[in-house]
Short mmCIF file of C-alpha atoms in Angstrom, two decimals:
data_model
loop_
_atom_site.label_atom_id
_atom_site.label_comp_id
_atom_site.label_asym_id
_atom_site.label_seq_id
_atom_site.Cartn_x
_atom_site.Cartn_y
_atom_site.Cartn_z
CA UNK T 18 20.61 -27.31 -12.05
CA UNK T 19 16.86 -27.49 -12.63
CA UNK T 20 14.54 -24.62 -13.48
CA UNK T 21 11.07 -23.95 -12.17
CA UNK T 22 8.12 -21.59 -12.14
CA UNK T 23 5.30 -21.01 -9.68
CA UNK T 24 1.94 -21.92 -11.24
CA UNK T 25 -0.13 -21.39 -8.09
CA UNK T 26 -1.51 -18.18 -6.62
CA UNK T 27 0.59 -18.19 -3.44
CA UNK T 28 3.25 -20.66 -2.30
CA UNK T 29 5.02 -20.47 1.08
CA UNK T 30 8.82 -20.45 1.08
CA UNK T 31 10.23 -21.82 4.33
CA UNK T 32 13.49 -21.42 6.23
CA UNK T 33 13.92 -25.19 6.52
CA UNK T 34 12.15 -28.11 4.80
CA UNK T 35 8.85 -28.88 6.53
CA UNK T 36 5.31 -27.52 6.78
CA UNK T 37 5.86 -26.36 10.37
CA UNK T 38 8.99 -24.36 9.57
CA UNK T 39 9.08 -20.55 9.50
CA UNK T 40 7.72 -18.93 6.35
CA UNK T 41 10.30 -16.42 5.15
CA UNK T 42 8.89 -15.58 1.72
CA UNK T 43 6.17 -16.39 -0.78
CA UNK T 44 6.12 -17.19 -4.47
CA UNK T 45 3.38 -15.66 -6.59
CA UNK T 46 2.14 -16.99 -9.90
CA UNK T 47 4.78 -16.47 -12.58
CA UNK T 48 7.78 -16.25 -10.24
CA UNK T 49 10.75 -18.10 -11.73
CA UNK T 50 13.20 -20.07 -9.58
CA UNK T 51 16.40 -22.06 -9.76
CA UNK T 52 16.12 -25.44 -8.02
CA UNK T 53 19.36 -26.01 -6.13
CA UNK T 54 18.66 -29.12 -4.09
CA UNK T 55 16.09 -31.52 -2.67
CA UNK T 56 15.42 -33.16 0.70
CA UNK T 57 12.63 -35.74 0.47
CA UNK T 58 9.51 -33.83 -0.65
CA UNK T 59 11.11 -30.38 -0.38
CA UNK T 60 13.18 -28.45 -2.92
CA UNK T 61 15.61 -25.63 -2.19
CA UNK T 62 14.77 -22.77 -4.54
CA UNK T 63 16.50 -19.50 -5.36
CA UNK T 64 14.26 -16.81 -6.80
CA UNK T 65 15.35 -15.33 -10.10
CA UNK T 66 14.59 -11.71 -9.28
CA UNK T 67 16.40 -11.37 -5.95
CA UNK T 68 18.39 -14.62 -5.40
CA UNK T 69 16.46 -15.28 -2.18
CA UNK T 70 16.66 -18.90 -1.04
CA UNK T 71 14.21 -21.10 0.83
CA UNK T 72 12.40 -24.42 0.83
CA UNK T 73 9.22 -25.18 -1.10
CA UNK T 74 7.04 -28.28 -1.31
CA UNK T 75 8.15 -29.80 -4.61
CA UNK T 76 4.51 -30.27 -5.66
CA UNK T 77 4.08 -26.49 -5.66
CA UNK T 78 6.74 -25.71 -8.29
CA UNK T 79 6.52 -26.69 -11.96
CA UNK T 80 9.76 -27.91 -13.54
CA UNK T 81 10.42 -26.29 -16.93
CA UNK T 82 13.22 -26.57 -19.46
CA UNK T 83 16.14 -24.17 -19.54
CA UNK T 84 14.92 -22.98 -22.94
CA UNK T 85 11.46 -22.08 -21.65
CA UNK T 86 12.97 -20.55 -18.53
CA UNK T 87 15.05 -18.20 -20.69
CA UNK T 88 12.13 -17.48 -23.00
CA UNK T 89 10.01 -16.41 -20.03
CA UNK T 90 12.94 -14.45 -18.66
CA UNK T 91 13.19 -12.42 -21.86
CA UNK T 92 9.44 -11.81 -22.21
CA UNK T 93 7.94 -8.46 -21.30
CA UNK T 94 6.58 -8.63 -17.78
CA UNK T 95 3.04 -7.62 -16.97
CA UNK T 96 1.49 -7.78 -13.51
CA UNK T 97 -2.07 -8.14 -12.34
CA UNK T 98 -3.54 -4.99 -10.79
CA UNK T 99 -6.61 -6.87 -9.57
CA UNK T 100 -6.87 -7.56 -5.84
CA UNK T 101 -7.98 -11.10 -6.66
CA UNK T 102 -9.30 -12.64 -9.85
CA UNK T 103 -10.14 -15.99 -11.42
CA UNK T 104 -8.05 -16.93 -14.43
CA UNK T 105 -8.80 -19.79 -16.81
CA UNK T 106 -6.78 -21.55 -19.47
CA UNK T 107 -7.92 -21.09 -23.05
CA UNK T 108 -8.99 -24.75 -23.25
CA UNK T 109 -11.04 -24.41 -20.05
CA UNK T 110 -9.14 -27.21 -18.31
CA UNK T 111 -7.40 -25.06 -15.70
CA UNK T 112 -8.80 -22.43 -13.35
CA UNK T 113 -6.58 -20.40 -11.06
CA UNK T 114 -6.89 -17.62 -8.51
CA UNK T 115 -4.55 -14.67 -9.07
CA UNK T 116 -3.63 -12.00 -6.56
CA UNK T 117 -2.39 -8.46 -6.98
CA UNK T 118 1.17 -8.58 -8.35
CA UNK T 119 0.93 -11.95 -10.12
CA UNK T 120 3.30 -12.03 -13.09
CA UNK T 121 1.87 -12.46 -16.59
CA UNK T 122 4.89 -12.99 -18.88
CA UNK T 123 4.43 -11.90 -22.48
CA UNK T 124 0.86 -10.72 -21.85
CA UNK T 125 -0.85 -9.53 -25.04
CA UNK T 126 -4.50 -9.03 -26.00
CA UNK T 127 -5.76 -10.55 -22.72
CA UNK T 128 -3.64 -13.68 -23.19
CA UNK T 129 -0.32 -15.04 -21.98
CA UNK T 130 1.39 -18.43 -22.14
CA UNK T 131 3.28 -20.36 -19.45
CA UNK T 132 4.53 -23.95 -19.57
CA UNK T 133 2.52 -24.75 -22.69
CA UNK T 134 -0.74 -23.35 -21.32
CA UNK T 135 -2.47 -20.29 -22.76
CA UNK T 136 -4.30 -18.31 -20.08
CA UNK T 137 -6.99 -15.64 -20.44
CA UNK T 138 -6.79 -12.59 -18.20
CA UNK T 139 -9.18 -9.71 -18.96
CA UNK T 140 -8.32 -7.66 -15.86
CA UNK T 141 -6.20 -4.54 -15.38
CA UNK T 142 -2.44 -4.90 -15.71
CA UNK T 143 0.74 -2.85 -15.53
CA UNK T 144 3.95 -3.42 -17.46
CA UNK T 145 7.63 -3.27 -16.61
CA UNK T 146 8.07 -1.44 -19.92
CA UNK T 147 6.56 1.64 -18.34
CA UNK T 148 9.06 3.94 -16.68
CA UNK T 149 8.51 3.85 -12.94
CA UNK T 150 7.38 7.17 -11.53
CA UNK T 151 6.43 8.25 -8.01
CA UNK T 152 2.82 8.34 -9.18
CA UNK T 153 2.94 4.72 -10.32
CA UNK T 154 4.69 3.57 -7.15
CA UNK T 155 2.17 5.24 -4.85
CA UNK T 156 -0.78 4.03 -6.93
CA UNK T 157 0.40 0.43 -6.62
CA UNK T 158 1.18 0.84 -2.91
CA UNK T 159 -2.31 2.16 -2.18
CA UNK T 160 -3.80 -1.02 -3.62
CA UNK T 161 -2.36 -2.86 -0.61
CA UNK T 162 -3.91 -0.53 1.98
CA UNK T 163 -5.33 -2.44 4.96
CA UNK T 164 -3.69 -5.71 3.87
CA UNK T 165 -2.84 -7.57 7.11
CA UNK T 166 0.77 -7.81 8.18
CA UNK T 167 2.26 -11.27 7.62
CA UNK T 168 5.91 -12.15 8.15
CA UNK T 169 7.25 -13.35 4.79
CA UNK T 170 4.07 -12.32 2.95
CA UNK T 171 3.93 -10.73 -0.50
CA UNK T 172 0.19 -10.54 -1.23
CA UNK T 173 -2.78 -8.33 -0.31
CA UNK T 174 -3.93 -11.17 1.97
CA UNK T 175 -0.79 -10.84 4.09
CA UNK T 176 2.41 -8.87 3.52
CA UNK T 177 5.42 -7.63 5.45
CA UNK T 178 7.12 -4.25 5.23
CA UNK T 179 9.91 -5.20 2.83
CA UNK T 180 7.56 -7.40 0.81
CA UNK T 181 5.31 -4.38 0.24
CA UNK T 182 8.24 -2.28 -0.94
CA UNK T 183 9.62 -5.04 -3.16
CA UNK T 184 6.27 -5.83 -4.80
CA UNK T 185 5.35 -2.21 -5.46
CA UNK T 186 8.69 -1.39 -7.06
CA UNK T 187 8.72 -4.66 -9.02
CA UNK T 188 5.36 -3.74 -10.53
CA UNK T 189 6.95 -0.41 -11.41
CA UNK T 190 9.84 -2.14 -13.19
CA UNK T 191 12.44 -1.73 -10.42
CA UNK T 192 13.90 -4.88 -8.84
CA UNK T 193 14.86 -4.61 -5.17
CA UNK T 194 16.19 -7.21 -2.71
CA UNK T 195 13.75 -9.04 -0.44
CA UNK T 196 14.69 -7.78 3.04
CA UNK T 197 14.86 -4.22 4.40
CA UNK T 198 18.44 -4.82 5.59
CA UNK T 199 19.34 -5.43 1.93
CA UNK T 200 17.10 -2.76 0.41
CA UNK T 201 18.86 -0.06 2.45
CA UNK T 202 21.96 -0.61 0.31
CA UNK T 203 20.13 0.50 -2.83
CA UNK T 204 19.73 4.01 -4.23
CA UNK T 205 21.28 7.30 -3.13
CA UNK T 206 21.03 8.87 0.34
CA UNK T 207 18.67 11.72 1.19
CA UNK T 208 20.15 13.83 3.96
CA UNK T 209 17.05 15.38 5.52
CA UNK T 210 13.41 14.38 5.79
CA UNK T 211 12.26 17.67 4.26
CA UNK T 212 14.28 16.79 1.14
CA UNK T 213 12.51 13.44 0.71
CA UNK T 214 10.32 12.99 -2.36
CA UNK T 215 7.30 10.77 -2.95
CA UNK T 216 8.53 7.27 -3.77
CA UNK T 217 11.66 7.52 -1.61
CA UNK T 218 12.26 4.75 0.91
CA UNK T 219 12.62 5.40 4.63
CA UNK T 220 14.41 2.84 6.80
CA UNK T 221 14.07 2.35 10.53
CA UNK T 222 15.79 0.65 13.45
CA UNK T 223 17.52 1.28 16.75
CA UNK T 224 20.51 3.65 16.75
CA UNK T 225 23.19 0.94 16.80
CA UNK T 226 21.13 -2.01 15.56
CA UNK T 227 20.15 -3.45 12.22
CA UNK T 228 17.59 -1.99 9.85
CA UNK T 229 14.30 -3.65 10.81
CA UNK T 230 11.59 -1.71 8.97
CA UNK T 231 10.99 0.13 5.70
CA UNK T 232 8.24 2.23 4.17
CA UNK T 233 7.51 4.43 1.15
CA UNK T 234 7.38 8.22 1.50
CA UNK T 235 4.11 9.54 0.07
CA UNK T 236 4.74 13.25 0.56
CA UNK T 237 3.08 15.79 2.85
CA UNK T 238 4.76 14.25 5.89
CA UNK T 239 3.26 10.80 5.38
CA UNK T 240 4.52 7.27 4.79
CA UNK T 241 2.83 4.06 3.67
CA UNK T 242 4.15 0.93 5.37
CA UNK T 243 3.15 -2.47 6.75
CA UNK T 244 2.86 -2.48 10.53
CA UNK T 245 -0.08 -4.52 11.81
CA UNK T 246 -1.57 -3.76 8.41
CA UNK T 247 -0.62 -1.64 5.43
CA UNK T 248 -1.36 1.88 6.64
CA UNK T 249 -0.47 5.54 6.20
CA UNK T 250 1.14 7.33 9.14
CA UNK T 251 2.91 10.61 9.84
CA UNK T 252 6.70 10.73 9.49
CA UNK T 253 9.19 13.35 10.63
CA UNK T 254 12.90 13.51 11.49
CA UNK T 255 12.35 11.28 14.53
CA UNK T 256 10.45 8.54 12.76
CA UNK T 257 6.92 7.22 12.31
CA UNK T 258 4.23 8.65 14.58
CA UNK T 259 1.13 6.52 15.05
CA UNK T 260 -1.75 8.87 15.86
CA UNK T 261 -3.95 6.07 17.18
CA UNK T 262 -1.32 4.93 19.67
CA UNK T 263 -0.17 8.53 20.16
CA UNK T 264 3.50 7.60 20.05
CA UNK T 265 6.49 7.09 17.78
CA UNK T 266 6.64 3.46 16.70
CA UNK T 267 9.74 3.39 14.48
CA UNK T 268 13.02 5.33 14.75
CA UNK T 269 14.16 6.87 11.44
CA UNK T 270 17.66 5.85 10.36
CA UNK T 271 18.09 6.35 6.60
CA UNK T 272 16.20 7.75 3.61
CA UNK T 273 17.08 6.54 0.11
CA UNK T 274 16.11 7.86 -3.33
CA UNK T 275 15.48 4.88 -5.61
CA UNK T 276 13.78 6.20 -8.73
CA UNK T 277 15.96 7.83 -11.37
#
């Protein structure tokens, strides 16, 4: 097995090999992957954090040694809190664009090192060493407000409902699966909407169907979620009510408490 890391700002992960295939996920800078196979110019990757698989153009993943992979794995994780920022290597040879949520392994004194390169990042960061709290989760979620909806997206330039939840909790030090149908299996159930706390996850779908949507309870009868864009809407025991459309858009199925 080979080991890799994303050294670009955003890389599409596709359902099948090929540029015209469906994008099901994205890699952000610093995401580590296992490389499980190759078809021509495409590699099958499995993400370290959530074991999600998909195909990536092999030119968009850097191969690293098992030793460096494990060293990065054991480093303290920091994440960019900047919507977008330019990052340069210490020698000035490399310039990159980072987005909100980019991983900065082993960040210290405005520096971090990946694949032999030392990068300078003077912007705001958060650390997985900090205990996740509802306040942290909601603060990170609000940074994505008005980001456009994008199936498979994980950045402020396009994100889907489960990607929003996964990124926000990851920045808070809590790893969740990629899809809402998987995320619903995490945490402990909350029986009634009035018992829900800020930071709880609400899941939606038809009565007998699969879970198809997820959002983060903010308190005061509101939820932040990605639907058309990242937005805040009213939630009650029936589901999400969109005041602009004057109708319920998502049927509430389950509420889960994630934070301990």
